[in-house]
CSV table of C-alpha atoms and ligand atoms in Angstrom, one decimal:
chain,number,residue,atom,x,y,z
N,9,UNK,CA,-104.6,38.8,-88.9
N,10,UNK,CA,-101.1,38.8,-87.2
N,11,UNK,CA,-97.8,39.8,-88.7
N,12,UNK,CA,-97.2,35.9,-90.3
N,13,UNK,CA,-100.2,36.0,-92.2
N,14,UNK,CA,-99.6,39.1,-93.1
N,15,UNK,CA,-95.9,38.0,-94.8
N,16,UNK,CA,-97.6,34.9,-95.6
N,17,UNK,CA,-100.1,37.1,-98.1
N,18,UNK,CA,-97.2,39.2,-99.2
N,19,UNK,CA,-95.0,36.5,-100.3
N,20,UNK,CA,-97.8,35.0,-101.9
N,21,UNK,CA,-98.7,37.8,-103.8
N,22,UNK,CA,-95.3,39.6,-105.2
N,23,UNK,CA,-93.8,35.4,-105.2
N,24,UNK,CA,-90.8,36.5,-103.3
N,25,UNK,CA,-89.2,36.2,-99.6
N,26,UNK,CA,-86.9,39.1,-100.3
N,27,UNK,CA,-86.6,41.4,-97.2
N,28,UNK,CA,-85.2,44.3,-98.6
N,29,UNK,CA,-82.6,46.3,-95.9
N,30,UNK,CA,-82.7,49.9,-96.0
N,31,UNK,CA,-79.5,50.3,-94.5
N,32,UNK,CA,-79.7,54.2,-96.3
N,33,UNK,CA,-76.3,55.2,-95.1
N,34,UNK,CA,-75.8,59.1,-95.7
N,35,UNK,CA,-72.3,58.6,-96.7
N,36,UNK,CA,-73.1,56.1,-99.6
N,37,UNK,CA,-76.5,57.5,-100.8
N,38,UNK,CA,-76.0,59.5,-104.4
N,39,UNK,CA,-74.4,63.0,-104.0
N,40,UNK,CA,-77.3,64.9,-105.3
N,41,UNK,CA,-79.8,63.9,-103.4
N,42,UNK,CA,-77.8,64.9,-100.3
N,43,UNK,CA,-79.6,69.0,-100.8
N,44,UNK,CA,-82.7,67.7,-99.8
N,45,UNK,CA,-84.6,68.2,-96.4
N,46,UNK,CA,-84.3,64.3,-95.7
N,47,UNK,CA,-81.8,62.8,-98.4
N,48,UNK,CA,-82.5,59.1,-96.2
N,49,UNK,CA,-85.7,59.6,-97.4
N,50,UNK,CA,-85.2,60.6,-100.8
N,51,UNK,CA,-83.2,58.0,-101.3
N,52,UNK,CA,-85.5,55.6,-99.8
N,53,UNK,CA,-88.5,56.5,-101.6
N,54,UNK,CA,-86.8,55.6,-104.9
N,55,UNK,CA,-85.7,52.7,-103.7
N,56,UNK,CA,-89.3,51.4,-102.5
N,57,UNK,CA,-90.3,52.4,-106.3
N,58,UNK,CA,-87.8,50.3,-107.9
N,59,UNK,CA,-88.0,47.3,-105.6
N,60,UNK,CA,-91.5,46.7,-104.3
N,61,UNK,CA,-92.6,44.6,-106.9
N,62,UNK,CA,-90.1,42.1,-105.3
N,63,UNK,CA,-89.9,42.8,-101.7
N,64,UNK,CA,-92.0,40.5,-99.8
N,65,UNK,CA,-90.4,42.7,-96.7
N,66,UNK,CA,-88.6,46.2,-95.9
N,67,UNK,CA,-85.9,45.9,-93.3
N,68,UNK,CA,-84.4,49.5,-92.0
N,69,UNK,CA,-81.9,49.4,-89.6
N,70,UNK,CA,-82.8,51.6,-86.6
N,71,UNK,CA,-78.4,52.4,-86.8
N,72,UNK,CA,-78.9,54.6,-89.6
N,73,UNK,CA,-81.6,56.5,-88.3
N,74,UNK,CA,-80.7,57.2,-84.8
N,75,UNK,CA,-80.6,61.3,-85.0
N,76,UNK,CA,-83.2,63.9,-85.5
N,77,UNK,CA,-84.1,63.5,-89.3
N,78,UNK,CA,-83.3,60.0,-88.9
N,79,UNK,CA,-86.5,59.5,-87.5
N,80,UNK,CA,-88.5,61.8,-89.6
N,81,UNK,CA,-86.8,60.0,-92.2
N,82,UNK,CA,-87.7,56.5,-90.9
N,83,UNK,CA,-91.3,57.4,-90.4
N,84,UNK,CA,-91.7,58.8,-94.1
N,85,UNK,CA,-90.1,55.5,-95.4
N,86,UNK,CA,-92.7,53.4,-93.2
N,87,UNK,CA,-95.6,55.3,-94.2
N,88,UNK,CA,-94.3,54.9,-97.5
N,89,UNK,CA,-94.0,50.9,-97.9
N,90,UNK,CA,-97.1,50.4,-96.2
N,91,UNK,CA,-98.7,52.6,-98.7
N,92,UNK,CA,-97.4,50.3,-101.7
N,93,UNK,CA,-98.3,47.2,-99.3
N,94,UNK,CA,-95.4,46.0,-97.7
N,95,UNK,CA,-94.8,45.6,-94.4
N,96,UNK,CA,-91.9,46.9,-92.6
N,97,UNK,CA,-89.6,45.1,-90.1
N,98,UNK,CA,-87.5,47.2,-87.6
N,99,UNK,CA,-84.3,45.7,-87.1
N,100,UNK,CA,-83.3,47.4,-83.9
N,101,UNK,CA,-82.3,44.7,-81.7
N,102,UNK,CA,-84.2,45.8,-78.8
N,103,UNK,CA,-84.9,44.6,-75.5
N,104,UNK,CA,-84.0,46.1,-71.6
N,105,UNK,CA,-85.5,46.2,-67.9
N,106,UNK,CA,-89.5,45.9,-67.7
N,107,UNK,CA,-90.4,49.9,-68.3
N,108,UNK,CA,-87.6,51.3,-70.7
N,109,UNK,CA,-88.5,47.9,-73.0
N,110,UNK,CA,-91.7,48.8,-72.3
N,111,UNK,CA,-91.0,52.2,-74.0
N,112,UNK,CA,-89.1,50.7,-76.8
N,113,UNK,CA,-91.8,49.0,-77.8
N,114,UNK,CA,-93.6,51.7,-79.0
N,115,UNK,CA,-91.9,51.5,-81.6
N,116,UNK,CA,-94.2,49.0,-83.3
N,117,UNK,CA,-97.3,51.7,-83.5
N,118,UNK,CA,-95.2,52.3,-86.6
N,119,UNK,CA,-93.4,48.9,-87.6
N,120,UNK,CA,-94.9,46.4,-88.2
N,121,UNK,CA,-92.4,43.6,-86.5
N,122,UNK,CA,-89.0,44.3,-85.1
N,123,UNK,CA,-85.8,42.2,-84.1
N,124,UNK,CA,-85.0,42.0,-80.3
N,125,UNK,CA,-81.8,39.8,-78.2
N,126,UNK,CA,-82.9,37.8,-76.0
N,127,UNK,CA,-80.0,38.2,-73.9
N,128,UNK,CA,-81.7,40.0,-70.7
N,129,UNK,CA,-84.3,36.8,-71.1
N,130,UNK,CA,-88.0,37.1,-71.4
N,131,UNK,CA,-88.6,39.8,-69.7
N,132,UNK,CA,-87.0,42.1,-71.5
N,133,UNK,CA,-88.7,41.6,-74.5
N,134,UNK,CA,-92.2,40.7,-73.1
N,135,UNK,CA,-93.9,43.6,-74.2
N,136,UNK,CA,-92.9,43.1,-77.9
N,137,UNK,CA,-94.3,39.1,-77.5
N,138,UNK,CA,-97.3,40.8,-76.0
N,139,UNK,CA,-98.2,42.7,-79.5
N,140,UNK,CA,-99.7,39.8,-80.9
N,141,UNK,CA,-100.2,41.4,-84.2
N,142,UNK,CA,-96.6,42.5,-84.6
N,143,UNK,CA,-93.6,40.3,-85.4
N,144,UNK,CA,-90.8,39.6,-83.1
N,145,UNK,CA,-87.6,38.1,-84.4
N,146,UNK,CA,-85.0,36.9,-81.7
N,147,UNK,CA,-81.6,36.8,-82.6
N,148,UNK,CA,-80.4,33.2,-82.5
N,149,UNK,CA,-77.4,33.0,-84.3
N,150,UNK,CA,-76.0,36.1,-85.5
N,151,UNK,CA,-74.5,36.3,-89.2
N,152,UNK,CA,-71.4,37.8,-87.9
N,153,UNK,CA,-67.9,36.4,-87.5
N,154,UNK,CA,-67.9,36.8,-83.7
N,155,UNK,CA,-71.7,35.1,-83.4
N,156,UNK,CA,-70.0,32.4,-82.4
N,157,UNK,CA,-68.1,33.9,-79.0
N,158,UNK,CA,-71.0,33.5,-76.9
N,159,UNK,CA,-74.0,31.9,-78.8
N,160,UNK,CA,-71.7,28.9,-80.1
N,161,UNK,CA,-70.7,28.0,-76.0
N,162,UNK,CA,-71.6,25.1,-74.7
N,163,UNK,CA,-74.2,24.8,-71.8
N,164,UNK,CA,-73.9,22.4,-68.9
N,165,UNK,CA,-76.5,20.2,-70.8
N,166,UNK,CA,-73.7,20.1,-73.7
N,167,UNK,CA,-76.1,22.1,-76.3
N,168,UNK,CA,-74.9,25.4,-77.4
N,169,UNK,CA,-76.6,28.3,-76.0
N,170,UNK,CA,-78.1,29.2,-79.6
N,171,UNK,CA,-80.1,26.5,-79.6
N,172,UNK,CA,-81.5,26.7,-75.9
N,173,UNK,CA,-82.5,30.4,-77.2
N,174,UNK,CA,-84.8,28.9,-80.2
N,175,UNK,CA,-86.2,26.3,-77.8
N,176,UNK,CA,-87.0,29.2,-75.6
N,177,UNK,CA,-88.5,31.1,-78.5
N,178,UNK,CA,-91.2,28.1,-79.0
N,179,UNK,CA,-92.3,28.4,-75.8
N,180,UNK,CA,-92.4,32.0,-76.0
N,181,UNK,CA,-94.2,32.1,-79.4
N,182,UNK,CA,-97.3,32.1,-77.8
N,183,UNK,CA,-99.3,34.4,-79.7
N,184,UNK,CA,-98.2,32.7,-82.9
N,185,UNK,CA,-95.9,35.7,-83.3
N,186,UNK,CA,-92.3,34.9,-83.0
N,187,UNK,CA,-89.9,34.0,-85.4
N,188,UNK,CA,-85.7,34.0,-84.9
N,189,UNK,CA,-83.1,35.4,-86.8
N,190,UNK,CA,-80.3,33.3,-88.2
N,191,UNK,CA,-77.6,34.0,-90.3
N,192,UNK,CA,-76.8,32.5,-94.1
N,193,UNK,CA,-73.5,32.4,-93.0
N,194,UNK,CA,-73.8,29.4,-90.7
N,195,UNK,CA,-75.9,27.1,-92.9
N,196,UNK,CA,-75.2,24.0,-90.6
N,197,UNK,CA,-76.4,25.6,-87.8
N,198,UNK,CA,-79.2,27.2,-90.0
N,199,UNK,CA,-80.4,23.6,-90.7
N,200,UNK,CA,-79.9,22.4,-86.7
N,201,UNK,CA,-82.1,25.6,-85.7
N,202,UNK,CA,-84.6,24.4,-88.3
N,203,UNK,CA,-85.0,20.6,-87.3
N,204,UNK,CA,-85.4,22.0,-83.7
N,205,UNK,CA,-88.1,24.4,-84.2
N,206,UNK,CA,-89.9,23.4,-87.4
N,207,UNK,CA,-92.8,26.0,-86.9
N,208,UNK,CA,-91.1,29.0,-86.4
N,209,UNK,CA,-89.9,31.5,-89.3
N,210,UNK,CA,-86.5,32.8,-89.9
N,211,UNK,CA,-85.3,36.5,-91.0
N,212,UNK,CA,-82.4,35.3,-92.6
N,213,UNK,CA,-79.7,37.8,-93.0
N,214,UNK,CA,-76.4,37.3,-94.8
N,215,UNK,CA,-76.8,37.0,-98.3
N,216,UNK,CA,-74.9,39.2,-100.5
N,217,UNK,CA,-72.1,41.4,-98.9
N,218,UNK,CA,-71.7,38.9,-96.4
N,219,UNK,CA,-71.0,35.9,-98.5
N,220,UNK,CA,-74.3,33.5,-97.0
N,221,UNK,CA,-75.6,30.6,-98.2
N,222,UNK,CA,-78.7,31.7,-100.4
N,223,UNK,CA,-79.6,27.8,-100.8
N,224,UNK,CA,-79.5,27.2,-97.0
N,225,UNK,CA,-80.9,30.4,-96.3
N,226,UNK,CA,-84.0,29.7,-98.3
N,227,UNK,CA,-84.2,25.1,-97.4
N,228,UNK,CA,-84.3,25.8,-93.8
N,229,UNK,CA,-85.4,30.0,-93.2
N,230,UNK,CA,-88.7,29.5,-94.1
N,231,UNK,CA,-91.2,27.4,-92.0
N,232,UNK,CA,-94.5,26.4,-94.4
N,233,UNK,CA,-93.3,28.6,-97.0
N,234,UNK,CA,-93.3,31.7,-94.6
N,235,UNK,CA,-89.6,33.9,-93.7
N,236,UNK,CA,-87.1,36.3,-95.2
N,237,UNK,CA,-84.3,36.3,-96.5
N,238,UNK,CA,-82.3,39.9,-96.5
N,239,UNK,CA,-80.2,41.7,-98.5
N,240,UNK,CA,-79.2,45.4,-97.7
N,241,UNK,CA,-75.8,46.9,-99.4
N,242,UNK,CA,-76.4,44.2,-102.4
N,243,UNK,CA,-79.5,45.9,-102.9
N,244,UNK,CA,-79.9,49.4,-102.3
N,245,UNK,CA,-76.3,49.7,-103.3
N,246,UNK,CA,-76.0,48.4,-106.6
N,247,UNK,CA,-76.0,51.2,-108.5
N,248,UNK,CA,-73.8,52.8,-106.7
N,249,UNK,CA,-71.6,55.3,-108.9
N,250,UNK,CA,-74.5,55.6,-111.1
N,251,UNK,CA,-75.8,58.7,-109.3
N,252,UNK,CA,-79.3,59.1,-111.6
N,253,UNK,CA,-79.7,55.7,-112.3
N,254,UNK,CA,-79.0,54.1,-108.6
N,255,UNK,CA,-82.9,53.3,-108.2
N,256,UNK,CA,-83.1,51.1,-111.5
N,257,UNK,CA,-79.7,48.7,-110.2
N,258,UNK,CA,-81.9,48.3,-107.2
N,259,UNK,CA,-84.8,47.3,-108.7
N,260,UNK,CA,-82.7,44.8,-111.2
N,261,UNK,CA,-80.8,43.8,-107.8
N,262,UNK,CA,-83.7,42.8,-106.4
N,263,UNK,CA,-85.4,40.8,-108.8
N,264,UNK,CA,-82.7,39.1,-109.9
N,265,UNK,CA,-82.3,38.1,-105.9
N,266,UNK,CA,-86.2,36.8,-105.9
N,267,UNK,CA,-85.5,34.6,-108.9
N,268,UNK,CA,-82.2,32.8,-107.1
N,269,UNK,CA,-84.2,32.5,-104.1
N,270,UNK,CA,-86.9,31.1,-105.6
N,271,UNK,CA,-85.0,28.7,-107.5
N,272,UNK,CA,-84.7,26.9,-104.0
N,273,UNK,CA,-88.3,27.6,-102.9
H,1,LIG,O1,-77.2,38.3,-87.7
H,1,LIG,C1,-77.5,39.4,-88.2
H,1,LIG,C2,-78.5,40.2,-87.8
H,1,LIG,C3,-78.8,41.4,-88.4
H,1,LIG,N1,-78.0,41.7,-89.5
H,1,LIG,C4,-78.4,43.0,-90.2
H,1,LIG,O2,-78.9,42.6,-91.5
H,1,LIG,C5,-78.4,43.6,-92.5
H,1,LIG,C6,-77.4,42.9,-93.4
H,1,LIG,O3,-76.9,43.9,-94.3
H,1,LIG,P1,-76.1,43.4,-95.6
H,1,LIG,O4,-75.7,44.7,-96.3
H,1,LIG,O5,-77.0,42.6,-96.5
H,1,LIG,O6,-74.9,42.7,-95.2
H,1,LIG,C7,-77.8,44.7,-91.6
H,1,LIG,O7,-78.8,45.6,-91.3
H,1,LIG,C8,-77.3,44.0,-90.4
H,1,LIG,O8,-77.2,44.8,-89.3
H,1,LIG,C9,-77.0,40.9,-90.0
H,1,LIG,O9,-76.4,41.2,-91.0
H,1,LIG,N2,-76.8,39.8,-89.3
């Protein structure tokens, strides 16, 4: 089975396309788990309890893990979710010349899919479209105010250079593995993407602190009922100030999420 039958199962079985970001940034994460060996993992581990009844997905963000006990802390948080039966998406935006992307993607011994920019073209990121059991999410068009600079512009053929990037992505897709990430804050270009590449799956990031669209994010991220839709500080977050009691606003975070999505499903 590959990494979209996989989700496919997942959502089926929890009845949720919540991808759940564990952006565990030290400097928000409850004061008194900081004394511990690895406080990202602490924290994390009560944040998988209270929220993997709705998490069809887990979305750490390589940025907050990128020092020592960052990584022992990532790898505890993997082996973790996959122990309660979710699988883990790396959102590290990789991709570089043919034997340092190579080496990069390693990384998906551990994850189970991962987010990549296309920017240095296929190459760069063949050896993540060559793990045909592991996702690979291509950024597309970017949640963030500046996506537009460069993946709004206009090619000679007069389409922008977001959507020459999904029709790129089809014809890379072909172990059945890719999907694209597009943000909820752009829901007309959320629905373009999603007329020009019916089949492929979005990881749709946006919702929550960053204002998105949940109703667009939900009509056109998922292809045959399959994508995610994330939500990292509007999650994990939501009990912050309530230092013993920071896992259970997660948890309620969550679920309530899943039912608004779901609404739209
Ligand atoms: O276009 C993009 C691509 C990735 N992200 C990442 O998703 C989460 C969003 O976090 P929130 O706290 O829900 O805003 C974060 O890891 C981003 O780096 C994105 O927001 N937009």
């Amino acid at each position: 089975m590959g990494f979209f039958d996989d989700l496919h199962d997942r959502i089926e079985k929890v009845n949720s396309v919540v991808s759940v970001g564990l952006d565990a940034d030290i400097d928000r994460i409850p004061e008194h788990l900081l004394d511990k060996d690895l406080p990202r993992w602490a924290f994390n581990r009560r944040i998988i309890d209270a929220t993997h009844e709705h998490a069809a997905a887990y979305k750490p963000n390589a940025a907050f893990y990128e020092d020592a006990d960052g990584w022992r802390s990532l790898r505890e948080t993997i082996a973790y979710a996959h122990g309660k039966g979710v699988p883990v998406l790396l959102d590290a935006k990789r991709a570089d010349i043919g034997n340092t992307t190579r080496k990069y993607s390693e990384i998906l011994d551990y994850a189970d899919a991962i987010t990549v920019n296309p920017y240095m073209g296929r190459d760069s990121i063949q050896p993540f479209l060559d793990r045909e059991d592991k996702g690979v999410f291509v950024l597309c068009r970017t949640s963030n105010p500046g996506g537009s600079d460069l993946q709004s512009l206009e090619l000679a053929s007069g389409e922008p250079l977001y959507e020459r990037v999904a029709a790129l992505c089809d014809l890379w897709n072909e172990h059945g593995n890719v999907g694209l990430v597009v943000g909820a804050t752009g829901p007309d270009e959320l629905e373009h993407i999603r007329e020009q590449v019916p089949d492929l799956p979005f990881l749709v990031p946006g919702v929550g602190a960053q204002g998105g669209d949940a109703e667009a994010a939900v009509e056109f991220g998922l292809a045959d009922g399959v994508g995610l839709v994330n939500s990292s500080r509007g999650i994990i977050f939501a009990g912050e100030g309530q230092d013993e009691h920071f896992d259970k606003a997660a948890g309620q975070a969550a679920k309530r999420l899943k039912t608004r999505l779901n609404q739209f499903r």
